[in-house]
Amino acid sequence: MARAGAAAGAAVRDSDGRTYAAGPVELAALQLSALQVAVAMAISSGAEGLEAGLLVGGSGTTTGDRVDTDPGLAALTEVSSSAYAIVADAQGGNPRRLDRE
C-alpha cells in the first residue's frame, strides 16, 4: 500500500501456498478492487484453488460501507467455495473474518 500510495491492499493464498499481493486499479477504462486484482493474479498464474484472502483498507473498512460488498469476495469464493477473507483497517487493526454464505 505504501509503495503504490494506495488506500487499500489485498492478498490471496492459493492451494499450493503461494501468495499474491495487489492494490486497486483505478483507471478511467478499468476499475478493480485490490482483492479482485489479487484473485486475477493467482488465476492467471495457474492457481487451481484459493485458501483465503486478506483485504486491508478499501471499501467498508474506513468509510462505513459494508465491506462484504467488495466484488473481490465473489471472485474469491467462485474459485474456491470454502475460501474466506480476513478484513482489517488501513493500519492492519480490527481484523475480522468474513465467510460468504
XYZ file of C-alpha atoms in Angstrom:
101
model
C 0.000 0.000 0.000
C 2.787 2.419 0.871
C 4.753 1.767 -2.312
C 1.705 2.268 -4.529
C 0.298 5.126 -2.477
C -2.981 3.207 -2.259
C -5.572 3.371 0.497
C -6.208 -0.365 0.180
C -4.373 -3.578 -0.476
C -5.180 -7.265 -0.678
C -3.556 -10.651 -0.878
C -4.683 -14.203 -1.554
C -3.050 -17.514 -0.741
C -3.505 -20.307 -3.246
C -3.870 -24.004 -2.532
C -0.150 -24.535 -3.243
C 0.865 -21.971 -0.601
C 1.783 -19.147 -2.969
C 0.733 -15.615 -2.018
C -0.319 -12.868 -4.431
C -0.459 -9.253 -3.210
C -2.106 -6.389 -5.085
C -3.518 -2.904 -4.926
C -6.623 -1.478 -6.558
C -6.730 -0.439 -10.212
C -8.392 2.913 -10.760
C -8.323 3.833 -14.450
C -10.989 5.540 -16.480
C -11.369 2.341 -18.515
C -10.939 -0.192 -15.692
C -11.923 -0.253 -12.012
C -10.871 -3.256 -9.899
C -10.677 -3.697 -6.153
C -7.376 -4.854 -4.703
C -8.935 -8.234 -3.908
C -10.158 -8.647 -7.497
C -6.620 -7.944 -8.752
C -5.074 -10.445 -6.311
C -7.540 -13.164 -7.347
C -6.903 -12.415 -11.040
C -3.136 -12.616 -10.486
C -3.490 -16.019 -8.835
C -5.744 -17.410 -11.554
C -3.576 -16.042 -14.362
C -0.580 -17.720 -12.686
C -2.295 -21.101 -12.778
C -3.696 -21.379 -9.248
C -6.297 -24.126 -9.092
C -7.742 -23.120 -5.739
C -7.593 -20.407 -3.092
C -7.447 -20.851 0.678
C -8.028 -17.306 1.890
C -7.876 -13.627 1.098
C -6.844 -10.569 3.062
C -8.285 -7.111 2.485
C -6.636 -4.164 4.231
C -8.341 -0.783 3.973
C -10.595 -0.401 0.983
C -14.357 -0.426 0.764
C -16.094 -0.655 4.056
C -13.165 -0.666 6.429
C -12.763 3.097 6.619
C -15.882 4.583 5.024
C -18.584 2.754 6.916
C -19.794 0.940 3.779
C -20.373 -2.779 4.033
C -17.052 -4.456 3.300
C -18.815 -7.617 2.188
C -19.864 -5.769 -0.965
C -16.278 -5.866 -2.297
C -16.588 -7.687 -5.645
C -13.341 -9.492 -4.903
C -15.166 -11.616 -2.325
C -17.384 -13.079 -5.036
C -14.306 -13.826 -7.154
C -12.540 -15.443 -4.185
C -15.419 -17.783 -3.417
C -16.116 -18.513 -7.083
C -12.652 -20.021 -7.321
C -12.975 -21.887 -4.000
C -16.306 -22.033 -2.194
C -14.570 -22.741 1.131
C -12.275 -19.716 0.897
C -12.751 -16.914 3.406
C -11.428 -13.381 3.793
C -9.812 -11.554 6.663
C -10.605 -7.843 6.661
C -8.610 -5.216 8.558
C -8.499 -1.448 8.697
C -5.809 0.527 6.861
C -3.367 0.089 9.764
C -3.975 -3.669 9.893
C -6.030 -3.417 13.076
C -9.501 -4.694 13.961
C -9.230 -7.868 11.871
C -12.352 -9.911 11.317
C -13.149 -12.986 9.286
C -15.797 -12.898 6.593
C -17.351 -16.116 5.414
C -19.523 -15.681 2.353
C -22.746 -17.644 2.512
